[in-house]
Structure formats: C-alpha cells, structure tokens
Amino acid sequence: MNLLEIKNYSMSFKLESGVYKTLNNISISIPKKSMVAIVGESGCGKSMTAMSILKLLPKNAVIDSGEIIFHNQNLLELSNSEMRNIRGNKIALIPQDPMTSLNPLYTIDNQLLEVINKNKGITKEDAIKKAIEVLDIVKIPKAKEKLNSYPHEFSGGMKQRAIIAMALATNAELIIADEPTTALDVTIQAQIMNILNEIKENLGTSILLISHELNLVGQYSDEINVMYSGRIVEKASAKRIFENPLHPYTKALLNSLPANNEGKELKTIEGQPPNIQEIISGCRFNPRCTKMIDKICNVKSPALKEIEPNHYVECYLYEI
C-alpha cells in the first residue's frame, strides 16, 4: 500500500519573461516502509518535487495539474493551517545543508524540545526522554551529555545526525531527505545512509531520498526515479536500474561513476542541463544524447512507457 502518491503533477514558474514549466507530469509512488529515490543533476527538479509535497513553493510557482495524495487527502487542496499540522507531524524534512540548518544560538536540547513540544504537547520530563531516545537512534554517543551542546561543538556528520533526530522526534510517517549527505566525506555519508536505512527497517518510516549520489542511492533505495529537466525519464527498482539501465541519460550517469572507471579517464556527460527558460524541441535530453534520432527525438517528447515489468522509460529507442 502506498503512503504517498504524486499523480501526473506539473508546475511552472512565473518570471518576467513568461511562464516556464518546471515539473512536467511527475508520477511517483512511495509505499509504506520503503526508500524511494529521485536522482539527477543539479537543477533537474528534485528538490522542487520535495517542496511540492510540503507545499513550500515560492510565491511565483503555479501548480498546473495533478494530485499529491497522502492518507486519501490531496495535499494540494489543503489550507496553510491544515498543512502546518502535516509538516513535521506526519511528513518531516531533512534539509540539504547540515552546517546551516541548526540554530547556532541554541543548544541541541532547546531545538529538539521545541520540535517535540510543538507536535506532542508532552511533559518536560517525557520530552527530554524522547530527545535522548532519538539521539540514541541516530547513534550520537553519550546522548544525554550532548543535549546541552551547541551546534558548533558538533562535526558535520554529528550535525546531520542531530537534524535526522529532529525529524524522528515527531514520529513522522514520511521523511523527505533532501541531499542528506551533502558536504560529508565518504565514510560519514555511508554512516548517515545506514542510519536512514535502519530507521526505515526498524521504525517502518518511509523515506523519499533526493540525491545526485547514484552510487549511494543504488545501495539503499528500493526504487529509483531518474529525473532530467523536470521529467521522470526512467523508473525501476534500484537493482534493475543498475543491472539494465535503459535511458541514455541513466546510462551516462552510471558510466560517470568512479567505480565504473577504475584505471581509466573519468567519463563525463557532454554539455549542461537546460534551464527552465531554454526552449528545446522534442526530448529535452536530445542536445546531449549520443543516441539521438534526427527528426524524431528533436520533434516531439516521448511518453513514459513500461518496457518490462515495473520498469518505465521515456525514450524513442524503445518505441520504434
């Protein structure tokens, strides 16, 4: 059973020069007790998808179509006050930058207790117990002692653990982890991902993982959605994506991983992702695609189709 479903969701931005499509017909399902990933280069629309779920879009954003269903409610139809009851309580966010996400003027216990008290209304004694409990879950050593620490006394990895603890403090059913390993070294990245995986397995929490680290995503996610220029171009289980990538963009991302280039010059994807104002006829990946078919790929965008069971791809290579 799905905890959250994004159905045919599209949104645009109003700029002085016009209205530009930012997300185009996005559909993503997040089952209970699962980790679903969205991967792609910077600017492809990953974080905007996450912010759409929380209804934290900029004022110039326009929702064109679609639904975001959570507990049989379309979140897009809820008022601001109704969404405030869902944010944190039922859907929590782990923001991108652990270095700036904690308030440097307050101790860790002040920030944790603020979250716990706001959403639970429990006694101070029980709130402190809850704070220690979530710090233990994220493996912060000597959790009781660390409650009185300030953020500057924590390393980057410890700050990220504290932020994850704040997301857990509300017993949210869905955690949106937006680039949770940014600015962390490889060893700490693995530790953070292990913690998120344990939260999924032991607490039954669903996780939407936003990342450009395809190697990490592949190790921990149940399903991967590959996004390019505001579109889902391929989706399948993590295993299928790595064993049998179909879209040229997915193949290029995998080919650029250091693990796939041992002893060789690191491969890159030629060109840059387009910005939302850039007009491209047909598939938006076609200017960078080595498999582009003239007068087909550059004429009309392909549709996302199921090529094999539960493996979807948006590419003319599988239509002609």
Coordinates of C-alpha atoms in Angstrom, one line a residue:
M1 CA 0.0 0.0 0.0
N2 CA 1.3 3.4 -0.9
L3 CA 1.8 6.0 1.8
L4 CA 2.1 8.9 -0.7
E5 CA 1.4 9.2 -4.4
I6 CA 2.3 12.0 -6.7
K7 CA 0.0 11.7 -9.7
N8 CA 0.6 13.5 -13.1
Y9 CA 1.9 16.6 -11.3
S10 CA 3.0 19.6 -13.3
M11 CA 4.1 23.0 -12.1
S12 CA 5.5 26.2 -13.6
F13 CA 7.3 29.4 -12.5
K14 CA 6.1 32.9 -13.5
L15 CA 9.0 35.0 -14.5
E16 CA 9.1 38.5 -16.0
S17 CA 9.9 36.9 -19.4
G18 CA 7.0 34.4 -19.2
V19 CA 5.7 31.2 -17.6
Y20 CA 8.0 28.3 -17.7
K21 CA 7.3 24.6 -17.0
T22 CA 9.4 23.3 -14.1
L23 CA 8.0 19.9 -13.4
N24 CA 6.2 18.0 -16.2
N25 CA 3.8 15.2 -15.5
I26 CA 5.6 13.7 -12.5
S27 CA 4.2 10.5 -11.0
I28 CA 5.9 8.8 -8.0
S29 CA 4.6 6.3 -5.5
I30 CA 6.1 5.8 -2.1
P31 CA 4.9 2.6 -0.4
K32 CA 5.0 2.2 3.4
K33 CA 8.3 1.2 4.9
S34 CA 10.2 1.9 1.7
M35 CA 13.0 4.2 0.5
V36 CA 12.3 5.8 -2.9
A37 CA 14.9 7.9 -4.6
I38 CA 14.9 10.8 -7.1
V39 CA 18.3 11.2 -8.7
G40 CA 19.6 13.6 -11.3
E41 CA 21.9 16.6 -11.9
S42 CA 21.5 19.9 -10.0
G43 CA 18.6 21.9 -11.3
C44 CA 16.6 18.9 -12.7
G45 CA 13.6 19.5 -10.3
K46 CA 14.4 17.0 -7.4
S47 CA 14.1 19.5 -4.6
M48 CA 11.2 21.3 -6.2
T49 CA 9.3 17.9 -6.2
A50 CA 10.0 17.6 -2.4
M51 CA 8.9 21.1 -1.7
S52 CA 5.7 20.5 -3.7
I53 CA 4.8 17.7 -1.2
L54 CA 5.2 20.1 1.7
K55 CA 3.5 23.0 -0.2
L56 CA 6.6 25.2 0.5
L57 CA 6.9 26.6 -3.1
P58 CA 8.0 30.1 -4.0
K59 CA 5.2 32.7 -4.5
N60 CA 5.8 32.7 -8.2
A61 CA 5.1 28.9 -8.5
V62 CA 2.0 27.9 -10.4
I63 CA 0.5 24.4 -10.0
D64 CA -0.7 23.4 -13.4
S65 CA -2.2 19.9 -12.8
G66 CA -2.0 16.7 -10.8
E67 CA -2.5 15.4 -7.3
I68 CA -0.3 14.6 -4.3
I69 CA -2.3 12.1 -2.2
F70 CA -1.4 11.4 1.4
H71 CA -3.8 9.4 3.6
N72 CA -6.5 9.8 1.0
Q73 CA -6.1 13.6 1.0
N74 CA -4.9 15.7 -1.9
L75 CA -2.3 17.9 -0.2
L76 CA -2.6 20.4 -2.9
E77 CA -6.1 21.2 -1.8
L78 CA -5.3 21.7 1.9
S79 CA -5.2 25.2 3.5
N80 CA -2.0 26.5 5.1
S81 CA -3.2 25.7 8.6
E82 CA -4.0 22.2 7.6
M83 CA -0.6 21.8 6.0
R84 CA 1.1 23.1 9.2
N85 CA -0.5 20.1 11.0
I86 CA 1.0 17.7 8.5
R87 CA 4.5 19.2 8.2
G88 CA 6.7 17.8 10.9
N89 CA 3.9 15.8 12.5
K90 CA 3.4 13.4 9.6
I91 CA 5.9 14.5 6.9
A92 CA 9.3 15.6 8.1
L93 CA 12.1 17.2 6.1
I94 CA 15.9 16.7 6.5
P95 CA 17.1 19.8 4.7
Q96 CA 20.1 20.0 2.4
D97 CA 22.9 21.7 4.4
P98 CA 23.6 20.3 7.9
M99 CA 26.1 23.1 8.5
T100 CA 23.4 25.8 8.4
S101 CA 20.2 24.0 9.4
L102 CA 20.7 24.2 13.1
N103 CA 20.4 27.5 15.0
P104 CA 23.9 28.3 16.3
L105 CA 22.5 30.3 19.3
Y106 CA 20.6 27.4 20.9
T107 CA 21.7 24.1 22.4
I108 CA 20.7 20.8 20.8
D109 CA 18.1 20.1 23.6
N110 CA 16.5 23.5 23.1
Q111 CA 16.0 22.8 19.4
L112 CA 14.9 19.2 19.9
L113 CA 12.5 20.1 22.7
E114 CA 10.9 22.9 20.6
V115 CA 10.1 20.3 17.9
I116 CA 8.8 17.7 20.4
N117 CA 6.7 20.1 22.4
K118 CA 5.2 21.8 19.4
N119 CA 4.0 18.5 18.0
K120 CA 3.3 16.4 21.0
G121 CA 2.4 18.6 23.9
I122 CA 4.0 16.3 26.5
T123 CA 5.6 16.9 29.9
K124 CA 9.1 18.3 30.0
E125 CA 10.4 15.1 31.6
D126 CA 8.9 12.9 28.8
A127 CA 10.2 15.4 26.2
I128 CA 13.7 15.1 27.5
K129 CA 13.4 11.3 27.4
K130 CA 12.2 11.5 23.8
A131 CA 15.1 13.8 22.9
I132 CA 17.6 11.3 24.3
E133 CA 15.8 8.4 22.6
V134 CA 16.1 9.9 19.1
L135 CA 19.7 11.0 19.7
D136 CA 20.4 7.3 20.6
I137 CA 18.6 6.1 17.4
V138 CA 20.9 8.3 15.2
K139 CA 23.9 7.0 17.2
I140 CA 25.1 10.2 18.8
P141 CA 27.4 8.9 21.6
K142 CA 26.7 10.0 25.2
A143 CA 23.3 11.4 24.0
K144 CA 22.3 12.7 27.5
E145 CA 25.5 14.7 27.8
K146 CA 25.3 16.0 24.2
L147 CA 21.9 17.6 24.8
N148 CA 23.5 20.7 26.3
S149 CA 25.9 21.1 23.4
Y150 CA 25.8 23.9 20.8
P151 CA 25.9 23.1 17.1
H152 CA 29.4 24.5 16.7
E153 CA 30.6 21.7 19.1
F154 CA 29.4 19.1 16.6
S155 CA 31.2 17.9 13.5
G156 CA 29.3 18.0 10.1
G157 CA 28.3 14.3 10.4
M158 CA 27.1 14.9 14.0
K159 CA 25.1 17.9 12.9
Q160 CA 23.4 15.8 10.2
R161 CA 22.6 13.1 12.8
A162 CA 21.0 15.8 15.1
I163 CA 18.9 17.0 12.1
I164 CA 17.7 13.5 11.5
A165 CA 16.9 13.2 15.2
M166 CA 14.7 16.3 14.9
A167 CA 12.8 14.6 12.0
L168 CA 12.3 11.5 14.1
A169 CA 11.2 13.4 17.2
T170 CA 7.7 13.9 15.8
N171 CA 7.2 10.2 14.8
A172 CA 6.6 11.3 11.2
E173 CA 5.4 8.6 8.8
L174 CA 7.4 10.0 5.8
I175 CA 10.8 11.6 5.9
I176 CA 12.0 13.7 2.9
A177 CA 15.8 13.6 2.9
D178 CA 17.0 16.3 0.6
E179 CA 20.6 15.6 -0.3
P180 CA 21.3 14.3 3.2
T181 CA 25.0 13.5 2.5
T182 CA 26.0 16.9 1.0
A183 CA 29.4 18.2 2.2
L184 CA 30.2 15.0 4.1
D185 CA 33.1 12.7 3.5
V186 CA 32.6 9.2 2.0
T187 CA 32.8 7.4 5.4
I188 CA 30.3 9.7 7.1
Q189 CA 28.0 9.5 4.0
A190 CA 27.8 5.8 4.5
Q191 CA 27.1 6.2 8.2
I192 CA 24.2 8.6 7.5
M193 CA 22.7 6.3 4.9
N194 CA 23.0 3.3 7.3
I195 CA 21.1 5.3 9.9
L196 CA 18.3 6.2 7.4
N197 CA 18.1 2.6 6.3
E198 CA 17.8 1.4 9.9
I199 CA 15.0 4.0 10.5
K200 CA 13.1 2.5 7.6
E201 CA 13.7 -1.1 8.6
N202 CA 13.2 -0.7 12.4
L203 CA 10.6 2.1 12.7
G204 CA 8.7 1.4 9.5
T205 CA 9.2 5.0 8.3
S206 CA 9.1 5.7 4.6
I207 CA 11.8 7.8 3.1
L208 CA 11.9 9.9 -0.1
L209 CA 15.6 10.3 -0.8
I210 CA 16.7 13.2 -3.0
S211 CA 20.3 12.8 -4.2
H212 CA 22.8 13.1 -7.1
E213 CA 24.9 10.4 -5.5
L214 CA 23.8 7.5 -7.6
N215 CA 26.1 5.0 -6.0
L216 CA 24.7 5.7 -2.5
V217 CA 21.1 5.6 -3.9
G218 CA 21.7 2.3 -5.5
Q219 CA 22.9 0.7 -2.3
Y220 CA 20.0 1.8 -0.1
S221 CA 16.9 2.6 -2.2
D222 CA 14.0 0.2 -3.1
E223 CA 13.1 2.3 -6.2
I224 CA 14.9 4.9 -8.3
N225 CA 13.3 7.7 -10.3
V226 CA 15.8 9.3 -12.7
M227 CA 14.8 12.9 -13.3
Y228 CA 16.0 15.2 -16.1
S229 CA 14.9 18.7 -16.7
G230 CA 11.7 18.4 -14.7
R231 CA 10.7 15.0 -16.1
I232 CA 11.0 11.4 -14.9
V233 CA 12.9 9.7 -17.7
E234 CA 13.3 6.3 -16.1
K235 CA 12.0 4.5 -13.1
A236 CA 12.5 1.0 -11.8
S237 CA 13.8 -0.9 -8.8
A238 CA 17.4 0.0 -7.8
K239 CA 18.5 -3.4 -8.9
R240 CA 17.1 -3.1 -12.4
I241 CA 18.4 0.4 -12.9
F242 CA 22.0 -0.8 -12.2
E243 CA 21.6 -4.1 -14.0
N244 CA 19.8 -2.9 -17.0
P245 CA 19.6 0.9 -17.4
L246 CA 17.6 1.8 -20.5
H247 CA 17.6 5.6 -20.9
P248 CA 20.7 7.1 -22.4
Y249 CA 20.8 9.6 -19.5
T250 CA 20.7 6.9 -16.9
K251 CA 23.5 5.0 -18.7
A252 CA 25.6 8.2 -18.9
L253 CA 25.1 8.8 -15.1
L254 CA 26.2 5.2 -14.3
N255 CA 29.1 5.4 -16.7
S256 CA 30.4 8.6 -15.0
L257 CA 30.7 6.8 -11.6
P258 CA 34.3 6.5 -10.4
A259 CA 33.7 2.8 -9.6
N260 CA 32.9 2.2 -13.3
N261 CA 36.1 3.9 -14.4
E262 CA 38.8 2.3 -12.4
G263 CA 42.2 2.8 -14.1
K264 CA 40.6 4.9 -16.8
E265 CA 39.9 8.6 -17.5
L266 CA 36.7 9.6 -15.8
K267 CA 33.8 9.8 -18.2
T268 CA 31.5 12.8 -18.3
I269 CA 28.2 13.8 -19.8
E270 CA 28.8 16.4 -22.6
G271 CA 27.0 19.7 -22.2
Q272 CA 24.9 21.1 -19.4
P273 CA 21.3 20.5 -18.3
P274 CA 19.0 23.2 -19.8
N275 CA 17.4 25.9 -17.6
I276 CA 13.7 26.2 -17.5
Q277 CA 13.7 29.1 -19.9
E278 CA 15.6 27.2 -22.6
I279 CA 13.3 26.1 -25.5
I280 CA 14.2 22.6 -26.7
S281 CA 12.1 20.8 -29.3
G282 CA 11.3 17.1 -28.5
C283 CA 13.1 15.2 -25.8
R284 CA 14.9 17.7 -23.6
F285 CA 18.0 15.4 -23.3
N286 CA 18.4 15.3 -27.1
P287 CA 21.1 18.0 -27.4
R288 CA 23.4 15.9 -25.1
C289 CA 22.3 12.4 -26.2
T290 CA 24.7 10.2 -28.2
K291 CA 21.7 8.1 -29.3
M292 CA 19.6 11.0 -30.6
I293 CA 17.5 10.1 -33.7
D294 CA 17.1 13.1 -36.0
K295 CA 13.6 14.2 -36.9
I296 CA 12.2 12.0 -34.1
C297 CA 13.9 12.8 -30.8
N298 CA 14.1 16.5 -31.7
V299 CA 10.5 16.9 -32.8
K300 CA 8.2 15.6 -30.0
S301 CA 8.8 14.5 -26.4
P302 CA 8.4 10.7 -25.9
A303 CA 6.0 9.3 -23.3
L304 CA 7.0 7.3 -20.2
K305 CA 6.2 3.7 -21.0
E306 CA 6.5 0.4 -19.3
I307 CA 9.2 -1.5 -21.2
E308 CA 9.4 -4.5 -18.9
P309 CA 7.5 -5.3 -15.7
N310 CA 7.7 -2.2 -13.3
H311 CA 10.5 -0.7 -15.5
Y312 CA 9.5 2.6 -17.2
V313 CA 11.4 4.7 -19.6
E314 CA 10.8 7.8 -21.6
C315 CA 12.8 7.3 -24.8
Y316 CA 12.1 6.7 -28.5
L317 CA 14.7 4.0 -28.6
Y318 CA 12.1 1.6 -27.2
E319 CA 9.2 2.8 -29.4
I320 CA 10.5 2.3 -32.9

